[in-house]
C-alpha cells in the first residue's frame, strides 16, 4: 500500500460532510473545522432561517458551505433530504450525527412524551440518518465516515438527565453496531464523547455557581471545554488518519473520566 504523507492523512479536500444540528454550538464548530480542512459542509437544523444564517457565516469566511433544513427525528424528512442530495449530486462521505436536545427532570417525573422526544432526537435520529448515509456510501463503494456525538453520559450517569443519558449510552453502542455491519464496506463509525462544553444548551448550568464549581472541580483541567476543542478529534475521525479505527469512542473531557 502506497504511503501517505502525514499532512495528507488529515486532508478532507474533495469530501462532503453532513453535520446535523450544526447552526450553533458544537455542530457549527465541527462544520467550520471540517470546512477549514477542505471539506464541503452541509449544515442542518429544522429551522431554514437558522440554516441560512449559519451557511452565510461560513461562506463569509470563504468556506464551502451549504444548508439542508430537515427534522432528524422524522424519517420522511430525512428521506426527502437525502433524495435532494441525490438529485443535487451530493455524495455524503462524512456524516456527523450531532443533533441533540436535553431534558432535565427527575426520572420519576419524566413523561413518556418527553422520554420519547429525547430518545428519538438524540438516538433514533442517528440510526435513521446514519442508515440513509450508509446505504449510499455502500452503493458508491468508496466507504465513508460516521461520527456519532456522545457525551460523558455515554459512560456515567448524572441524576435528572435519564433520557439523555440512555440515548447517549445508546450512541456509543450504535457506533459499535455500525462498525460490526458496515466495516466490511470501508465505513468507519466512531463516537466523540464531549465533556462539559460551553454551549447554549448548557447556559443554565454555566450560570449556576454550584454547578459551575462542580464541573471545574470534577475534571483535572479544572475548566469547561470549548466547542472548538472537539474539532481536532472530529477531523481525525473524518479523515484517512483513522481508516483502521472503528466502533471507538474518544472522550474529549479534560480528563474527567480518567480520574477519581
Ligand atoms: C447536563 C449537560 C450534559 C452535557 C454533556 C456532558 O445537563 O448534564 O447538558 O449532558 O451537555 O453531555 O458530557
PDB file of C-alpha atoms and ligand atoms in Angstrom:
ATOM      1  CA  UNK A   1       0.000   0.000   0.000  1.00  0.00           C
ATOM      2  CA  UNK A   2       1.483   3.384  -1.013  1.00  0.00           C
ATOM      3  CA  UNK A   3       2.473   5.554   1.946  1.00  0.00           C
ATOM      4  CA  UNK A   4       0.573   8.795   2.511  1.00  0.00           C
ATOM      5  CA  UNK A   5       2.286  11.905   3.901  1.00  0.00           C
ATOM      6  CA  UNK A   6       1.229  12.785   7.452  1.00  0.00           C
ATOM      7  CA  UNK A   7      -0.385  16.050   6.418  1.00  0.00           C
ATOM      8  CA  UNK A   8      -2.339  14.387   3.594  1.00  0.00           C
ATOM      9  CA  UNK A   9      -3.775  11.947   6.145  1.00  0.00           C
ATOM     10  CA  UNK A  10      -5.880  14.733   7.633  1.00  0.00           C
ATOM     11  CA  UNK A  11      -6.827  16.414   4.351  1.00  0.00           C
ATOM     12  CA  UNK A  12     -10.580  16.499   3.697  1.00  0.00           C
ATOM     13  CA  UNK A  13     -10.399  18.135   0.262  1.00  0.00           C
ATOM     14  CA  UNK A  14     -12.965  16.684  -2.123  1.00  0.00           C
ATOM     15  CA  UNK A  15     -15.069  15.233   0.707  1.00  0.00           C
ATOM     16  CA  UNK A  16     -18.657  16.244   1.511  1.00  0.00           C
ATOM     17  CA  UNK A  17     -19.709  16.284   5.156  1.00  0.00           C
ATOM     18  CA  UNK A  18     -23.234  16.492   6.573  1.00  0.00           C
ATOM     19  CA  UNK A  19     -23.329  17.708  10.169  1.00  0.00           C
ATOM     20  CA  UNK A  20     -26.738  17.520  11.829  1.00  0.00           C
ATOM     21  CA  UNK A  21     -27.696  20.165  14.359  1.00  0.00           C
ATOM     22  CA  UNK A  22     -24.948  22.458  13.056  1.00  0.00           C
ATOM     23  CA  UNK A  23     -26.329  26.010  13.130  1.00  0.00           C
ATOM     24  CA  UNK A  24     -24.718  26.715  16.506  1.00  0.00           C
ATOM     25  CA  UNK A  25     -22.606  25.252  19.325  1.00  0.00           C
ATOM     26  CA  UNK A  26     -20.651  22.055  18.840  1.00  0.00           C
ATOM     27  CA  UNK A  27     -22.210  21.270  15.450  1.00  0.00           C
ATOM     28  CA  UNK A  28     -21.280  24.629  13.935  1.00  0.00           C
ATOM     29  CA  UNK A  29     -17.753  24.435  15.368  1.00  0.00           C
ATOM     30  CA  UNK A  30     -17.267  20.972  13.865  1.00  0.00           C
ATOM     31  CA  UNK A  31     -18.666  22.083  10.495  1.00  0.00           C
ATOM     32  CA  UNK A  32     -16.313  25.085  10.449  1.00  0.00           C
ATOM     33  CA  UNK A  33     -13.348  22.884  11.359  1.00  0.00           C
ATOM     34  CA  UNK A  34     -14.066  20.278   8.673  1.00  0.00           C
ATOM     35  CA  UNK A  35     -14.578  23.042   6.104  1.00  0.00           C
ATOM     36  CA  UNK A  36     -11.258  24.633   7.088  1.00  0.00           C
ATOM     37  CA  UNK A  37      -9.714  21.191   6.452  1.00  0.00           C
ATOM     38  CA  UNK A  38     -11.037  21.254   2.899  1.00  0.00           C
ATOM     39  CA  UNK A  39     -14.433  19.576   3.129  1.00  0.00           C
ATOM     40  CA  UNK A  40     -17.631  20.849   1.563  1.00  0.00           C
ATOM     41  CA  UNK A  41     -20.013  21.035   4.548  1.00  0.00           C
ATOM     42  CA  UNK A  42     -23.779  20.766   4.658  1.00  0.00           C
ATOM     43  CA  UNK A  43     -25.297  22.480   7.692  1.00  0.00           C
ATOM     44  CA  UNK A  44     -28.561  21.344   9.192  1.00  0.00           C
ATOM     45  CA  UNK A  45     -31.270  22.153  11.653  1.00  0.00           C
ATOM     46  CA  UNK A  46     -35.065  22.149  11.461  1.00  0.00           C
ATOM     47  CA  UNK A  47     -35.212  25.932  11.000  1.00  0.00           C
ATOM     48  CA  UNK A  48     -34.499  27.201   7.458  1.00  0.00           C
ATOM     49  CA  UNK A  49     -33.664  30.687   8.743  1.00  0.00           C
ATOM     50  CA  UNK A  50     -31.086  29.357  11.209  1.00  0.00           C
ATOM     51  CA  UNK A  51     -29.551  27.214   8.458  1.00  0.00           C
ATOM     52  CA  UNK A  52     -29.310  30.180   6.080  1.00  0.00           C
ATOM     53  CA  UNK A  53     -27.651  32.339   8.759  1.00  0.00           C
ATOM     54  CA  UNK A  54     -25.068  29.689   9.660  1.00  0.00           C
ATOM     55  CA  UNK A  55     -24.277  28.973   5.988  1.00  0.00           C
ATOM     56  CA  UNK A  56     -23.785  32.705   5.383  1.00  0.00           C
ATOM     57  CA  UNK A  57     -21.441  32.865   8.381  1.00  0.00           C
ATOM     58  CA  UNK A  58     -19.182  30.119   6.993  1.00  0.00           C
ATOM     59  CA  UNK A  59     -19.396  31.366   3.378  1.00  0.00           C
ATOM     60  CA  UNK A  60     -18.284  34.813   4.603  1.00  0.00           C
ATOM     61  CA  UNK A  61     -15.100  33.048   5.766  1.00  0.00           C
ATOM     62  CA  UNK A  62     -14.600  31.658   2.251  1.00  0.00           C
ATOM     63  CA  UNK A  63     -15.660  28.150   3.265  1.00  0.00           C
ATOM     64  CA  UNK A  64     -17.603  25.734   1.047  1.00  0.00           C
ATOM     65  CA  UNK A  65     -20.873  25.556   2.985  1.00  0.00           C
ATOM     66  CA  UNK A  66     -24.462  24.904   2.051  1.00  0.00           C
ATOM     67  CA  UNK A  67     -27.586  24.072   4.028  1.00  0.00           C
ATOM     68  CA  UNK A  68     -30.280  21.413   4.362  1.00  0.00           C
ATOM     69  CA  UNK A  69     -33.168  22.141   6.715  1.00  0.00           C
ATOM     70  CA  UNK A  70     -34.778  18.876   7.804  1.00  0.00           C
ATOM     71  CA  UNK A  71     -36.003  17.223  11.010  1.00  0.00           C
ATOM     72  CA  UNK A  72     -33.614  14.430  12.056  1.00  0.00           C
ATOM     73  CA  UNK A  73     -36.384  12.969  14.219  1.00  0.00           C
ATOM     74  CA  UNK A  74     -38.706  12.496  11.237  1.00  0.00           C
ATOM     75  CA  UNK A  75     -37.962   9.622   8.834  1.00  0.00           C
ATOM     76  CA  UNK A  76     -39.880  11.186   5.920  1.00  0.00           C
ATOM     77  CA  UNK A  77     -37.972  14.438   6.371  1.00  0.00           C
ATOM     78  CA  UNK A  78     -34.666  12.553   6.344  1.00  0.00           C
ATOM     79  CA  UNK A  79     -35.541  10.562   3.233  1.00  0.00           C
ATOM     80  CA  UNK A  80     -36.646  13.749   1.429  1.00  0.00           C
ATOM     81  CA  UNK A  81     -33.388  15.474   2.352  1.00  0.00           C
ATOM     82  CA  UNK A  82     -31.293  12.578   1.048  1.00  0.00           C
ATOM     83  CA  UNK A  83     -33.364  12.479  -2.148  1.00  0.00           C
ATOM     84  CA  UNK A  84     -32.469  16.172  -2.561  1.00  0.00           C
ATOM     85  CA  UNK A  85     -28.775  15.329  -2.000  1.00  0.00           C
ATOM     86  CA  UNK A  86     -29.040  12.589  -4.654  1.00  0.00           C
ATOM     87  CA  UNK A  87     -30.668  14.961  -7.152  1.00  0.00           C
ATOM     88  CA  UNK A  88     -28.007  17.596  -6.474  1.00  0.00           C
ATOM     89  CA  UNK A  89     -25.230  15.025  -6.951  1.00  0.00           C
ATOM     90  CA  UNK A  90     -24.088  15.470  -3.334  1.00  0.00           C
ATOM     91  CA  UNK A  91     -22.365  12.303  -2.070  1.00  0.00           C
ATOM     92  CA  UNK A  92     -22.145  12.347   1.721  1.00  0.00           C
ATOM     93  CA  UNK A  93     -18.683  10.951   2.532  1.00  0.00           C
ATOM     94  CA  UNK A  94     -18.701  12.097   6.155  1.00  0.00           C
ATOM     95  CA  UNK A  95     -21.699  12.207   8.492  1.00  0.00           C
ATOM     96  CA  UNK A  96     -21.584  13.772  11.953  1.00  0.00           C
ATOM     97  CA  UNK A  97     -24.707  12.884  13.945  1.00  0.00           C
ATOM     98  CA  UNK A  98     -24.589  15.835  16.314  1.00  0.00           C
ATOM     99  CA  UNK A  99     -28.216  16.968  16.656  1.00  0.00           C
ATOM    100  CA  UNK A 100     -29.445  16.598  20.214  1.00  0.00           C
ATOM    101  CA  UNK A 101     -31.688  18.051  22.866  1.00  0.00           C
ATOM    102  CA  UNK A 102     -31.581  17.976  26.647  1.00  0.00           C
ATOM    103  CA  UNK A 103     -34.379  17.438  29.185  1.00  0.00           C
ATOM    104  CA  UNK A 104     -33.545  17.899  32.841  1.00  0.00           C
ATOM    105  CA  UNK A 105     -36.115  16.382  35.217  1.00  0.00           C
ATOM    106  CA  UNK A 106     -36.122  13.589  37.850  1.00  0.00           C
ATOM    107  CA  UNK A 107     -36.846  10.261  36.164  1.00  0.00           C
ATOM    108  CA  UNK A 108     -39.872   9.715  38.420  1.00  0.00           C
ATOM    109  CA  UNK A 109     -41.487  12.761  36.837  1.00  0.00           C
ATOM    110  CA  UNK A 110     -40.437  12.416  33.186  1.00  0.00           C
ATOM    111  CA  UNK A 111     -43.436  11.977  30.876  1.00  0.00           C
ATOM    112  CA  UNK A 112     -43.387   9.231  28.263  1.00  0.00           C
ATOM    113  CA  UNK A 113     -43.730  12.005  25.659  1.00  0.00           C
ATOM    114  CA  UNK A 114     -40.586  13.763  26.869  1.00  0.00           C
ATOM    115  CA  UNK A 115     -38.742  10.438  27.199  1.00  0.00           C
ATOM    116  CA  UNK A 116     -39.598   9.508  23.583  1.00  0.00           C
ATOM    117  CA  UNK A 117     -38.809  13.007  22.291  1.00  0.00           C
ATOM    118  CA  UNK A 118     -35.266  12.856  23.686  1.00  0.00           C
ATOM    119  CA  UNK A 119     -34.639   9.251  22.609  1.00  0.00           C
ATOM    120  CA  UNK A 120     -35.974   9.963  19.111  1.00  0.00           C
ATOM    121  CA  UNK A 121     -33.890  13.113  18.605  1.00  0.00           C
ATOM    122  CA  UNK A 122     -30.667  12.003  20.336  1.00  0.00           C
ATOM    123  CA  UNK A 123     -30.505   8.313  19.353  1.00  0.00           C
ATOM    124  CA  UNK A 124     -33.073   7.109  16.801  1.00  0.00           C
ATOM    125  CA  UNK A 125     -32.218  10.056  14.550  1.00  0.00           C
ATOM    126  CA  UNK A 126     -28.574   8.960  14.445  1.00  0.00           C
ATOM    127  CA  UNK A 127     -29.705   5.490  13.373  1.00  0.00           C
ATOM    128  CA  UNK A 128     -32.036   6.831  10.652  1.00  0.00           C
ATOM    129  CA  UNK A 129     -29.652   9.459   9.251  1.00  0.00           C
ATOM    130  CA  UNK A 130     -26.735   7.043   9.587  1.00  0.00           C
ATOM    131  CA  UNK A 131     -28.579   4.340   7.675  1.00  0.00           C
ATOM    132  CA  UNK A 132     -29.606   6.747   4.891  1.00  0.00           C
ATOM    133  CA  UNK A 133     -25.982   7.851   4.520  1.00  0.00           C
ATOM    134  CA  UNK A 134     -24.556   4.319   4.782  1.00  0.00           C
ATOM    135  CA  UNK A 135     -26.891   2.975   2.077  1.00  0.00           C
ATOM    136  CA  UNK A 136     -25.434   5.488  -0.351  1.00  0.00           C
ATOM    137  CA  UNK A 137     -21.839   5.010   0.839  1.00  0.00           C
ATOM    138  CA  UNK A 138     -22.210   1.264   0.249  1.00  0.00           C
ATOM    139  CA  UNK A 139     -23.821   1.793  -3.178  1.00  0.00           C
ATOM    140  CA  UNK A 140     -20.942   4.096  -4.188  1.00  0.00           C
ATOM    141  CA  UNK A 141     -18.426   1.513  -2.986  1.00  0.00           C
ATOM    142  CA  UNK A 142     -15.985   4.141  -1.683  1.00  0.00           C
ATOM    143  CA  UNK A 143     -16.618   3.752   2.032  1.00  0.00           C
ATOM    144  CA  UNK A 144     -17.273   6.653   4.386  1.00  0.00           C
ATOM    145  CA  UNK A 145     -17.048   8.073   7.885  1.00  0.00           C
ATOM    146  CA  UNK A 146     -19.782   8.303  10.512  1.00  0.00           C
ATOM    147  CA  UNK A 147     -19.145  10.213  13.734  1.00  0.00           C
ATOM    148  CA  UNK A 148     -21.805   9.988  16.434  1.00  0.00           C
ATOM    149  CA  UNK A 149     -21.671  12.623  19.163  1.00  0.00           C
ATOM    150  CA  UNK A 150     -21.978  11.069  22.597  1.00  0.00           C
ATOM    151  CA  UNK A 151     -21.329  12.567  25.990  1.00  0.00           C
ATOM    152  CA  UNK A 152     -19.769  11.866  29.390  1.00  0.00           C
ATOM    153  CA  UNK A 153     -23.184  10.327  29.946  1.00  0.00           C
ATOM    154  CA  UNK A 154     -22.287   7.681  27.363  1.00  0.00           C
ATOM    155  CA  UNK A 155     -20.186   6.303  30.234  1.00  0.00           C
ATOM    156  CA  UNK A 156     -21.611   7.569  33.527  1.00  0.00           C
ATOM    157  CA  UNK A 157     -24.974   8.891  34.621  1.00  0.00           C
ATOM    158  CA  UNK A 158     -25.862  12.233  36.135  1.00  0.00           C
ATOM    159  CA  UNK A 159     -29.137  12.367  38.077  1.00  0.00           C
ATOM    160  CA  UNK A 160     -32.080  14.181  36.389  1.00  0.00           C
ATOM    161  CA  UNK A 161     -30.975  13.630  32.769  1.00  0.00           C
ATOM    162  CA  UNK A 162     -32.037   9.979  32.327  1.00  0.00           C
ATOM    163  CA  UNK A 163     -33.474  10.105  28.765  1.00  0.00           C
ATOM    164  CA  UNK A 164     -30.373  11.970  27.552  1.00  0.00           C
ATOM    165  CA  UNK A 165     -28.054   9.551  29.395  1.00  0.00           C
ATOM    166  CA  UNK A 166     -29.775   6.485  27.957  1.00  0.00           C
ATOM    167  CA  UNK A 167     -29.692   7.978  24.462  1.00  0.00           C
ATOM    168  CA  UNK A 168     -26.004   8.858  24.729  1.00  0.00           C
ATOM    169  CA  UNK A 169     -25.191   5.395  26.047  1.00  0.00           C
ATOM    170  CA  UNK A 170     -27.010   4.069  23.010  1.00  0.00           C
ATOM    171  CA  UNK A 171     -24.982   6.354  20.760  1.00  0.00           C
ATOM    172  CA  UNK A 172     -21.786   4.696  21.991  1.00  0.00           C
ATOM    173  CA  UNK A 173     -23.204   1.257  21.180  1.00  0.00           C
ATOM    174  CA  UNK A 174     -24.720   2.441  17.870  1.00  0.00           C
ATOM    175  CA  UNK A 175     -21.214   3.256  16.618  1.00  0.00           C
ATOM    176  CA  UNK A 176     -20.143  -0.274  17.553  1.00  0.00           C
ATOM    177  CA  UNK A 177     -23.191  -1.767  15.790  1.00  0.00           C
ATOM    178  CA  UNK A 178     -22.441   0.304  12.690  1.00  0.00           C
ATOM    179  CA  UNK A 179     -18.830  -0.898  12.782  1.00  0.00           C
ATOM    180  CA  UNK A 180     -19.976  -4.517  13.122  1.00  0.00           C
ATOM    181  CA  UNK A 181     -22.138  -4.338   9.990  1.00  0.00           C
ATOM    182  CA  UNK A 182     -20.516  -1.683   7.812  1.00  0.00           C
ATOM    183  CA  UNK A 183     -16.739  -2.016   8.360  1.00  0.00           C
ATOM    184  CA  UNK A 184     -16.730  -4.535   5.521  1.00  0.00           C
ATOM    185  CA  UNK A 185     -17.823  -1.650   3.264  1.00  0.00           C
ATOM    186  CA  UNK A 186     -14.913   0.505   4.427  1.00  0.00           C
ATOM    187  CA  UNK A 187     -17.174   2.624   6.613  1.00  0.00           C
ATOM    188  CA  UNK A 188     -15.673   3.702   9.927  1.00  0.00           C
ATOM    189  CA  UNK A 189     -18.207   4.640  12.605  1.00  0.00           C
ATOM    190  CA  UNK A 190     -16.914   6.123  15.850  1.00  0.00           C
ATOM    191  CA  UNK A 191     -18.139   8.369  18.669  1.00  0.00           C
ATOM    192  CA  UNK A 192     -16.858  11.508  20.299  1.00  0.00           C
ATOM    193  CA  UNK A 193     -17.741  11.994  23.968  1.00  0.00           C
ATOM    194  CA  UNK A 194     -17.562  15.693  24.833  1.00  0.00           C
ATOM    195  CA  UNK A 195     -17.153  16.723  28.451  1.00  0.00           C
ATOM    196  CA  UNK A 196     -18.957  19.779  29.784  1.00  0.00           C
ATOM    197  CA  UNK A 197     -18.675  22.235  26.900  1.00  0.00           C
ATOM    198  CA  UNK A 198     -19.630  25.936  26.834  1.00  0.00           C
ATOM    199  CA  UNK A 199     -22.738  25.778  24.625  1.00  0.00           C
ATOM    200  CA  UNK A 200     -26.219  27.354  24.582  1.00  0.00           C
ATOM    201  CA  UNK A 201     -27.651  24.019  25.798  1.00  0.00           C
ATOM    202  CA  UNK A 202     -25.517  24.309  28.924  1.00  0.00           C
ATOM    203  CA  UNK A 203     -26.023  28.025  29.527  1.00  0.00           C
ATOM    204  CA  UNK A 204     -28.195  27.467  32.602  1.00  0.00           C
ATOM    205  CA  UNK A 205     -25.511  25.192  34.061  1.00  0.00           C
ATOM    206  CA  UNK A 206     -22.667  27.615  33.376  1.00  0.00           C
ATOM    207  CA  UNK A 207     -24.638  30.391  35.079  1.00  0.00           C
ATOM    208  CA  UNK A 208     -25.373  28.218  38.120  1.00  0.00           C
ATOM    209  CA  UNK A 209     -22.481  28.874  40.554  1.00  0.00           C
ATOM    210  CA  UNK A 210     -22.702  25.492  42.304  1.00  0.00           C
ATOM    211  CA  UNK A 211     -22.929  23.554  39.021  1.00  0.00           C
ATOM    212  CA  UNK A 212     -20.079  25.625  37.553  1.00  0.00           C
ATOM    213  CA  UNK A 213     -17.956  24.805  40.622  1.00  0.00           C
ATOM    214  CA  UNK A 214     -18.863  21.099  40.349  1.00  0.00           C
ATOM    215  CA  UNK A 215     -17.736  20.968  36.705  1.00  0.00           C
ATOM    216  CA  UNK A 216     -14.451  22.768  37.459  1.00  0.00           C
ATOM    217  CA  UNK A 217     -13.734  20.561  40.490  1.00  0.00           C
ATOM    218  CA  UNK A 218     -14.644  17.321  38.695  1.00  0.00           C
ATOM    219  CA  UNK A 219     -12.154  17.421  35.853  1.00  0.00           C
ATOM    220  CA  UNK A 220      -8.384  17.765  36.166  1.00  0.00           C
ATOM    221  CA  UNK A 221      -8.315  20.579  33.583  1.00  0.00           C
ATOM    222  CA  UNK A 222     -10.488  22.468  36.125  1.00  0.00           C
ATOM    223  CA  UNK A 223     -12.490  24.223  33.421  1.00  0.00           C
ATOM    224  CA  UNK A 224     -15.326  23.877  30.906  1.00  0.00           C
ATOM    225  CA  UNK A 225     -14.344  22.834  27.388  1.00  0.00           C
ATOM    226  CA  UNK A 226     -14.892  24.956  24.291  1.00  0.00           C
ATOM    227  CA  UNK A 227     -16.672  23.669  21.142  1.00  0.00           C
ATOM    228  CA  UNK A 228     -13.560  24.250  19.017  1.00  0.00           C
ATOM    229  CA  UNK A 229     -11.616  21.846  21.263  1.00  0.00           C
ATOM    230  CA  UNK A 230     -13.600  18.996  19.701  1.00  0.00           C
ATOM    231  CA  UNK A 231     -12.555  19.871  16.139  1.00  0.00           C
ATOM    232  CA  UNK A 232      -9.216  18.030  16.088  1.00  0.00           C
ATOM    233  CA  UNK A 233     -10.809  14.740  17.125  1.00  0.00           C
ATOM    234  CA  UNK A 234     -13.558  15.206  14.537  1.00  0.00           C
ATOM    235  CA  UNK A 235     -11.029  15.872  11.750  1.00  0.00           C
ATOM    236  CA  UNK A 236      -9.074  12.777  12.827  1.00  0.00           C
ATOM    237  CA  UNK A 237     -12.183  10.562  12.751  1.00  0.00           C
ATOM    238  CA  UNK A 238     -13.397  12.140   9.476  1.00  0.00           C
ATOM    239  CA  UNK A 239     -10.049  11.640   7.702  1.00  0.00           C
ATOM    240  CA  UNK A 240      -7.838   8.912   6.306  1.00  0.00           C
ATOM    241  CA  UNK A 241      -5.872   9.061   9.547  1.00  0.00           C
ATOM    242  CA  UNK A 242      -8.487   6.827  11.192  1.00  0.00           C
ATOM    243  CA  UNK A 243      -9.159   4.253   8.455  1.00  0.00           C
ATOM    244  CA  UNK A 244      -8.381   1.340  10.808  1.00  0.00           C
ATOM    245  CA  UNK A 245     -10.281   2.791  13.806  1.00  0.00           C
ATOM    246  CA  UNK A 246     -13.874   1.569  14.181  1.00  0.00           C
ATOM    247  CA  UNK A 247     -16.511   1.416  16.889  1.00  0.00           C
ATOM    248  CA  UNK A 248     -14.492   3.518  19.309  1.00  0.00           C
ATOM    249  CA  UNK A 249     -15.433   6.470  21.500  1.00  0.00           C
ATOM    250  CA  UNK A 250     -12.951   9.244  22.185  1.00  0.00           C
ATOM    251  CA  UNK A 251     -13.709  11.348  25.256  1.00  0.00           C
ATOM    252  CA  UNK A 252     -12.729  14.993  24.948  1.00  0.00           C
ATOM    253  CA  UNK A 253     -13.413  15.828  28.575  1.00  0.00           C
ATOM    254  CA  UNK A 254     -10.374  17.459  30.175  1.00  0.00           C
ATOM    255  CA  UNK A 255      -9.561  14.093  31.756  1.00  0.00           C
ATOM    256  CA  UNK A 256     -12.844  13.871  33.672  1.00  0.00           C
ATOM    257  CA  UNK A 257     -13.480  10.148  33.148  1.00  0.00           C
ATOM    258  CA  UNK A 258      -9.840   9.221  33.805  1.00  0.00           C
ATOM    259  CA  UNK A 259      -9.568  10.377  37.402  1.00  0.00           C
ATOM    260  CA  UNK A 260     -11.206   9.515  40.763  1.00  0.00           C
TER     261      UNK A 260
HETATM  262  C1  LIG B   1     -26.187  18.103  31.694  1.00  0.00           C
HETATM  263  C2  LIG B   1     -25.419  18.528  30.469  1.00  0.00           C
HETATM  264  C3  LIG B   1     -24.570  17.377  29.932  1.00  0.00           C
HETATM  265  C4  LIG B   1     -23.590  17.916  28.910  1.00  0.00           C
HETATM  266  C5  LIG B   1     -22.723  16.853  28.277  1.00  0.00           C
HETATM  267  C6  LIG B   1     -21.744  16.288  29.260  1.00  0.00           C
HETATM  268  O1  LIG B   1     -27.327  18.522  31.877  1.00  0.00           O
HETATM  269  O2  LIG B   1     -25.588  17.339  32.488  1.00  0.00           O
HETATM  270  O3  LIG B   1     -26.291  19.010  29.462  1.00  0.00           O
HETATM  271  O4  LIG B   1     -25.429  16.417  29.409  1.00  0.00           O
HETATM  272  O5  LIG B   1     -24.268  18.566  27.881  1.00  0.00           O
HETATM  273  O6  LIG B   1     -23.498  15.849  27.707  1.00  0.00           O
HETATM  274  O7  LIG B   1     -20.902  15.362  28.570  1.00  0.00           O
END
